[in-house]
Tab-separated table of C-alpha atoms and ligand atoms in Angstrom:
chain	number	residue	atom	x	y	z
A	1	UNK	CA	-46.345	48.020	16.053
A	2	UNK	CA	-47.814	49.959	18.642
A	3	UNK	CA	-51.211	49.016	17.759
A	4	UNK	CA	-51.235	45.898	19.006
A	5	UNK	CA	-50.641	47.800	22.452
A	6	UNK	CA	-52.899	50.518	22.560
A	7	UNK	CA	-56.408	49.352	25.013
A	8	UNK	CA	-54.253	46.241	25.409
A	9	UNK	CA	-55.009	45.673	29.513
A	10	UNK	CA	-51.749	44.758	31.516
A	11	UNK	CA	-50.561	43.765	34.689
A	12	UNK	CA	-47.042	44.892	36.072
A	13	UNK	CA	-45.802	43.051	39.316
A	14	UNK	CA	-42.985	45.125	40.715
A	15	UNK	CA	-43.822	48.153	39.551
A	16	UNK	CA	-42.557	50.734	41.660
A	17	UNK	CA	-38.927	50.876	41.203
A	18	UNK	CA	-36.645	49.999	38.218
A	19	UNK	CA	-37.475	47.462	35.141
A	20	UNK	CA	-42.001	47.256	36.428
A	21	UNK	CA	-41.490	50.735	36.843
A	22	UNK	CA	-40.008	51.848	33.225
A	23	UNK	CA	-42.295	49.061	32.018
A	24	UNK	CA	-45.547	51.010	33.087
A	25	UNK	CA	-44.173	54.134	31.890
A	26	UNK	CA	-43.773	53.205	28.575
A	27	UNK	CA	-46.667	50.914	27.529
A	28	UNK	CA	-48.672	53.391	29.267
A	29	UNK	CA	-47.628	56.062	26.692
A	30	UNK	CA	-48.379	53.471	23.871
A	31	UNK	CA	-52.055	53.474	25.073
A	32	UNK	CA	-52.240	50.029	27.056
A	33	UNK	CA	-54.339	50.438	30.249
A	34	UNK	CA	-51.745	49.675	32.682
A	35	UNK	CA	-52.679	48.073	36.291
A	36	UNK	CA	-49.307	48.181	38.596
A	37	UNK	CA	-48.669	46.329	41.867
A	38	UNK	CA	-45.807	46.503	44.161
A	39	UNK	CA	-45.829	46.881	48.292
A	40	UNK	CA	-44.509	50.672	48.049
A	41	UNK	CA	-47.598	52.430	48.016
A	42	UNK	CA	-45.972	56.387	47.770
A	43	UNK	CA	-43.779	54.583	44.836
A	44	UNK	CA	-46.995	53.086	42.968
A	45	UNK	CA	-49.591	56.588	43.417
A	46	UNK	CA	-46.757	59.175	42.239
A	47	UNK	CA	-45.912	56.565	39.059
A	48	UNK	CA	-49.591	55.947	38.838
A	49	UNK	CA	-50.300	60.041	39.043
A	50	UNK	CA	-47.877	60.345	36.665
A	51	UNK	CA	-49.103	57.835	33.703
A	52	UNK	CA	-52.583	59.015	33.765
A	53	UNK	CA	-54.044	55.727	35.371
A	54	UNK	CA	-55.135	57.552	38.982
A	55	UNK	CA	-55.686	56.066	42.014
A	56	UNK	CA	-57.887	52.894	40.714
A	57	UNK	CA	-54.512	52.051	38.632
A	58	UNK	CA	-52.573	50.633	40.956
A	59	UNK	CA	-53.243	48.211	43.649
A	60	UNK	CA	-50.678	47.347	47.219
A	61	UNK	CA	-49.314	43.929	46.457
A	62	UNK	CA	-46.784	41.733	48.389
A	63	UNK	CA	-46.335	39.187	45.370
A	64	UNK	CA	-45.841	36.153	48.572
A	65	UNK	CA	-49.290	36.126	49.225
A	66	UNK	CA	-51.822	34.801	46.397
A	67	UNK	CA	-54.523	36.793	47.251
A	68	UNK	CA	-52.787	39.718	47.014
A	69	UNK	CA	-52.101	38.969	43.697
A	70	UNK	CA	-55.612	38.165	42.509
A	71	UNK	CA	-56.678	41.090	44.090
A	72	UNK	CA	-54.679	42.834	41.604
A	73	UNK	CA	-55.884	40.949	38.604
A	74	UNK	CA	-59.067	41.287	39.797
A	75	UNK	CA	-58.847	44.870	39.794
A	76	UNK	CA	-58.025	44.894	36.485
A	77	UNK	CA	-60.609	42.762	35.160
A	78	UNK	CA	-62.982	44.856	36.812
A	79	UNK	CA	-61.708	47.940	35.419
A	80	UNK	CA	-61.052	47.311	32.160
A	81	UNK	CA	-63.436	43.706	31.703
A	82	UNK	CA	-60.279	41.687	30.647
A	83	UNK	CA	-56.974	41.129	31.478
A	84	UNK	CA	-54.263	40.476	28.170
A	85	UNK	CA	-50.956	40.965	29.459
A	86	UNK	CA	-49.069	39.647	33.336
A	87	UNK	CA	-45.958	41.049	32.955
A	88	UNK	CA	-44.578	39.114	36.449
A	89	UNK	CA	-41.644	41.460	37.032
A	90	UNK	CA	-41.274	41.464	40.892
A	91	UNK	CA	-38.181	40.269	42.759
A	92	UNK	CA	-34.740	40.864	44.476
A	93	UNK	CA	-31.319	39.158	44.466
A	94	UNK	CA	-30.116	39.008	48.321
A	95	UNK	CA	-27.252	36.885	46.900
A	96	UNK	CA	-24.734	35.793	48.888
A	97	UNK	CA	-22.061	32.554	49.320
A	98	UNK	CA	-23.697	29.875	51.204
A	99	UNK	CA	-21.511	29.398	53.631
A	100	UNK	CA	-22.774	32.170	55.413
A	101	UNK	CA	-26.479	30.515	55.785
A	102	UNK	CA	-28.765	33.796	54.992
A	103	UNK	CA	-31.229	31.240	54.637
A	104	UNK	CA	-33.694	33.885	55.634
A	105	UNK	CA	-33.087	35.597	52.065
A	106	UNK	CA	-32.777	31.936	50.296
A	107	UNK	CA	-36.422	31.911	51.752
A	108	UNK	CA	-37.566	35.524	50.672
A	109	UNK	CA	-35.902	34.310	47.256
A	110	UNK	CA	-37.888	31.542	46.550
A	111	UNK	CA	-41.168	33.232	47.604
A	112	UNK	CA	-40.743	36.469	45.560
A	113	UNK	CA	-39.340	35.238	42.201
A	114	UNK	CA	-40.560	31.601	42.062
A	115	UNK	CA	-44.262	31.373	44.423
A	116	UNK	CA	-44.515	35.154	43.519
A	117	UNK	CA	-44.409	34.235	39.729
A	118	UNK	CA	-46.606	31.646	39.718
A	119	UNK	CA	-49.242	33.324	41.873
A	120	UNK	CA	-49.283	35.954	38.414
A	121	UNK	CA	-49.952	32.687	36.490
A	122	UNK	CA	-52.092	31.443	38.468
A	123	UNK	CA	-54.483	34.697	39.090
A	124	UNK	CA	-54.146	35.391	35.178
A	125	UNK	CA	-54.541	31.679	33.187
A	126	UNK	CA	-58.075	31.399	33.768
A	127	UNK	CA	-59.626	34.784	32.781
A	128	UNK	CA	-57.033	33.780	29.717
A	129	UNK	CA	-58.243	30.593	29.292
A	130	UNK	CA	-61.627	31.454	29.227
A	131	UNK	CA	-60.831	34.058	26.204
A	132	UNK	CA	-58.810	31.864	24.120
A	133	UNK	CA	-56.256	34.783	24.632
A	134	UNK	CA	-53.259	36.526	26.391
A	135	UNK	CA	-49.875	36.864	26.833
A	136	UNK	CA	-48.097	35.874	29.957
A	137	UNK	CA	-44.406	37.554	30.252
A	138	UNK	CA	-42.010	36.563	33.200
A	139	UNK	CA	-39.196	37.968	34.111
A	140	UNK	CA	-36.177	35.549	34.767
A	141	UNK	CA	-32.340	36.776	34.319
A	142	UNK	CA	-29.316	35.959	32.861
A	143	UNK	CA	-29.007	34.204	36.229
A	144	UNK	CA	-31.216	31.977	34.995
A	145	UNK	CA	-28.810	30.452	32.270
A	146	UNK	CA	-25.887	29.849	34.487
A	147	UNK	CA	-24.985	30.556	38.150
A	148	UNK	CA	-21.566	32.375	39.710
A	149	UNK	CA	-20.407	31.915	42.994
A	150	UNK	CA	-22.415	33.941	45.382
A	151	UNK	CA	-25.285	33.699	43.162
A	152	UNK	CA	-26.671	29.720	43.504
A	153	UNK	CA	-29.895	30.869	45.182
A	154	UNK	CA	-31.091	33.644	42.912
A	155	UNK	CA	-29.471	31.562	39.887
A	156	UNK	CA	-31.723	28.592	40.818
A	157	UNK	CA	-34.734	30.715	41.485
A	158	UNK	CA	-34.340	32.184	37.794
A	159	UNK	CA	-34.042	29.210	36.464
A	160	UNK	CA	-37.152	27.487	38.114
A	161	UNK	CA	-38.990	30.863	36.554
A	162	UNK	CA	-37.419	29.556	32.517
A	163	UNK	CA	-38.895	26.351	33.088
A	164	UNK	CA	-42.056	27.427	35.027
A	165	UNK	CA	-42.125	29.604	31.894
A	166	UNK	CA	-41.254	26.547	28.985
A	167	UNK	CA	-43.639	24.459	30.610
A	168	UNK	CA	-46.433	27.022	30.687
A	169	UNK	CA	-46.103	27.585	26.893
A	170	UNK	CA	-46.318	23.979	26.013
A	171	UNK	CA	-49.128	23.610	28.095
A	172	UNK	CA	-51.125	26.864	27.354
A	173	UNK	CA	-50.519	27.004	23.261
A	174	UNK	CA	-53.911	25.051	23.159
A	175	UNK	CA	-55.889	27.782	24.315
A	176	UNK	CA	-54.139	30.523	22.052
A	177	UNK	CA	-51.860	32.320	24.825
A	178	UNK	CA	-48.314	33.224	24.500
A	179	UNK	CA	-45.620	33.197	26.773
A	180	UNK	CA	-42.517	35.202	27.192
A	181	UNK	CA	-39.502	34.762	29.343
A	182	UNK	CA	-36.994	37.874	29.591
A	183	UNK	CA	-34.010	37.613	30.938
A	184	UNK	CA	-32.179	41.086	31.274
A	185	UNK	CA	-28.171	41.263	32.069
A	186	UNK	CA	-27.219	44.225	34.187
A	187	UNK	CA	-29.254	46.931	34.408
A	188	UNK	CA	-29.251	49.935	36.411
A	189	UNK	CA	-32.307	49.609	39.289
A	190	UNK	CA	-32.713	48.986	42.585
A	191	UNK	CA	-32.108	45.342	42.576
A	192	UNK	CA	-28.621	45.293	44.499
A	193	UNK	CA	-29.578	46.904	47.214
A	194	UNK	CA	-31.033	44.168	48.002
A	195	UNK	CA	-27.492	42.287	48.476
A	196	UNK	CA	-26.205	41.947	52.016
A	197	UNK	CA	-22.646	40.229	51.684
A	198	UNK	CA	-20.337	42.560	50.972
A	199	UNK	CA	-18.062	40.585	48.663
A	200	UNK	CA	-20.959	39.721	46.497
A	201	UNK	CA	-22.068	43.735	46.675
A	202	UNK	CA	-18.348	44.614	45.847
A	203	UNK	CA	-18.003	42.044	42.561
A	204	UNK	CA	-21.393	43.338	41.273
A	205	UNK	CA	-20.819	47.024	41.947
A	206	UNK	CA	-18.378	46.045	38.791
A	207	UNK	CA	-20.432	44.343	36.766
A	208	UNK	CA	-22.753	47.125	36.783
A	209	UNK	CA	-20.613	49.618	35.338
A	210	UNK	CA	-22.409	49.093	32.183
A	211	UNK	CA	-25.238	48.354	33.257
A	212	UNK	CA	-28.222	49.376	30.829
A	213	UNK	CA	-31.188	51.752	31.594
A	214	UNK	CA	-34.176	50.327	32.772
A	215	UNK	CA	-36.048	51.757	29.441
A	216	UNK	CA	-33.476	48.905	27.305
A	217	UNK	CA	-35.994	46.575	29.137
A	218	UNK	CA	-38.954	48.456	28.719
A	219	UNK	CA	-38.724	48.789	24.742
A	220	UNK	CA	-38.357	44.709	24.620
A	221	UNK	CA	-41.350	43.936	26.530
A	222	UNK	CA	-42.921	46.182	24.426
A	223	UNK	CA	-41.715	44.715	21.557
A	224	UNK	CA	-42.791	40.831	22.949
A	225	UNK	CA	-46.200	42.035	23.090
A	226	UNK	CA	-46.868	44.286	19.780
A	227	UNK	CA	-45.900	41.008	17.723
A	228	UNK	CA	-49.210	39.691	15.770
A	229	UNK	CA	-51.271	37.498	17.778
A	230	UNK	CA	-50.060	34.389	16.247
A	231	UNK	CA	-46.586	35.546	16.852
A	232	UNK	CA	-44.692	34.222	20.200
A	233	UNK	CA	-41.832	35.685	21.341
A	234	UNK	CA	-40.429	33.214	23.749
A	235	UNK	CA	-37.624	33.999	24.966
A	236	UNK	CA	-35.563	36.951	25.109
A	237	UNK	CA	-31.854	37.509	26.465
A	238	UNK	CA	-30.343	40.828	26.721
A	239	UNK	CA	-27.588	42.264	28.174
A	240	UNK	CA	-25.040	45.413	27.750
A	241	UNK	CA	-22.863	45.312	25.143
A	242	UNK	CA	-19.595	45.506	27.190
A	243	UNK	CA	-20.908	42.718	29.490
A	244	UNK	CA	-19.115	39.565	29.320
A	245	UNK	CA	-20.107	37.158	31.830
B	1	NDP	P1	-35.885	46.790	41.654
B	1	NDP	O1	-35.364	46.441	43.009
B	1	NDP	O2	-35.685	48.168	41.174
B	1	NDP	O3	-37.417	46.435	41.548
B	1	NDP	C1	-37.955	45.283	42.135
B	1	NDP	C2	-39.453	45.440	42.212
B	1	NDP	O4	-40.000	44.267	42.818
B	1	NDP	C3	-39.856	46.622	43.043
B	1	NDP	O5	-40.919	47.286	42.413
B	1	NDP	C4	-40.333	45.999	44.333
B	1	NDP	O6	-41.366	46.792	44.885
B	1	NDP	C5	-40.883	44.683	43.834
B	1	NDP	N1	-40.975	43.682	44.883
B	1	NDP	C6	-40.002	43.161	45.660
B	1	NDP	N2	-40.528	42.300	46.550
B	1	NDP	C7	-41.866	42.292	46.318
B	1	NDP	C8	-42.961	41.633	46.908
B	1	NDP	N3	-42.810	40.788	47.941
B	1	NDP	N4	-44.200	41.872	46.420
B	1	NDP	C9	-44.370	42.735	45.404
B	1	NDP	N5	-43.388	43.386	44.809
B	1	NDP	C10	-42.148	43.172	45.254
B	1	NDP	O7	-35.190	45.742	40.680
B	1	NDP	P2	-35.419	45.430	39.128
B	1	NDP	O8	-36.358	46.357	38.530
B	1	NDP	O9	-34.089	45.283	38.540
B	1	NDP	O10	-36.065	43.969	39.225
B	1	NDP	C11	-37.182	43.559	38.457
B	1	NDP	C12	-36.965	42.119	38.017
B	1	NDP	O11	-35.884	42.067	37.113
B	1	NDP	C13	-36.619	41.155	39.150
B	1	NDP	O12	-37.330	39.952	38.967
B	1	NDP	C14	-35.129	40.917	38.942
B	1	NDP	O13	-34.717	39.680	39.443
B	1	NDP	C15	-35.044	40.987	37.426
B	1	NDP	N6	-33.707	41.231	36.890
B	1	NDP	C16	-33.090	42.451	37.044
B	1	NDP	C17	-31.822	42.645	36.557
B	1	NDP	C18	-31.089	43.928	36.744
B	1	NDP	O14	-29.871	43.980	36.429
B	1	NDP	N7	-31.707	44.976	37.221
B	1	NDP	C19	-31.099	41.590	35.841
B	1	NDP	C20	-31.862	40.373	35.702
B	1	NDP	C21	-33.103	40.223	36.204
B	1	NDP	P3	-41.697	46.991	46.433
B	1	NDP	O15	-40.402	46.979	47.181
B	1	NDP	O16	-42.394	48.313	46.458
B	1	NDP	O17	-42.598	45.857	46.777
């Protein structure tokens, strides 16, 4: 189905490490003009280098701050005159148990993966709008169908992105754009380092023993977006085979 990829414009979030990253790579080598944004700007030229899309390819982007994020869909309107697929990807799992009041990463939390998500929509839905097309794919987690101990932030951020995500489908079927939420078990990226309590580090350093390689992630996103246009994939839950919780 990788026709309905190739010259398909699309916009990774989170792109230079991990799920954005194998993302790029692959719909890149299935002929979509790929525009990637992340904050790590050695991370974003070497993948950028590397898939053919050069310098104008990618674009610095701290996913907290709108602007940043239009400025990314902007440059790929600009380079390519449309924009068909958001693929909002970016975000990190500081998890921790309450009790111990990180509420500095409860904070980062909610911006990244909630206001960080819906500054994609929001830069994206009218150049879609005003095409009577696109696809708009958002990345929430298993997470985001129950919650652990040591997990109630993240949990609740990923599942304000499945309802951002049901809500924007009902709303934008009208104008002939799909939506796609993804929620991935454990796969092996970059993500826990982002985890600061130790006994939440400890109990996912097990659960990631079979964790899945970025590319199992890469292949379904893929797969969302080569269905026919009056095909939408809405929802997609994956995780290892061996993973039980
Ligand atoms: P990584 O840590 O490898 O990648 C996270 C990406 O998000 C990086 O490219 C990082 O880039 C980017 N990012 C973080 N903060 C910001 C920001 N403020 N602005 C822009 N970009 C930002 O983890 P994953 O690839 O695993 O994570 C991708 C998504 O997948 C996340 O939403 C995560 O919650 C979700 N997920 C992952 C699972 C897994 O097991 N790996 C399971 C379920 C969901 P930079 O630091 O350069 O800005």
């Amino acid at each position: 189905m990788a026709e309905n990829i190739q010259d398909k414009v699309i916009v990774i979030t989170g792109a230079s490490s991990g799920l954005g990253e194998a993302a790029a790579r692959l719909l890149a080598s299935q002929g979509a003009k790929v525009v990637i944004g992340a904050r790590r700007a050695d991370r974003l030229r070497a993948l950028a280098t590397e898939i053919g899309i050069g310098d104008e390819g990618f674009l610095v982007t701290d996913v907290t701050n709108r602007s940043d994020v239009q400025a990314l869909v902007d440059r790929a309107v600009s380079l390519h005159g449309q924009i068909d697929v958001i693929l909002n990807n970016a975000g990190l799992m500081p998890s921790s148990y309450l009790e111990l009041l990180k509420v500095n990463e409860w904070g980062r939390m909610v911006d990244v993966n909630i206001k960080g998500v819906l500054y994609g929509i929001a830069a994206a839905l009218p150049h879609m709008i005003a095409r009577k097309s696109g696809h708009i794919i958002n990345v929430a987690s298993v997470a985001g169908h129950k919650v652990n101990p040591g997990g109630s932030v993240y949990a609740a951020t990923k599942h304000a992105v499945r309802v951002i995500s049901e809500g924007l489908r009902q709303e934008v079927a009208q104008h002939n754009i799909r939506s796609t939420i993804i929620s991935p078990g454990a796969v092996a990226t970059e993500l826990r380092d982002t985890i600061t309590d130790p006994t939440v580090a400890e109990g996912m350093r097990k659960g990631y023993e079979t964790a899945l390689p970025a590319d199992a992630f890469a292949r379904l996103v893929s797969f969302a977006i080569a269905q026919p246009e009056e095909v939408a994939l809405n929802e997609i839950l994956f995780r290892p085979t061996a993973q039980v919780s």
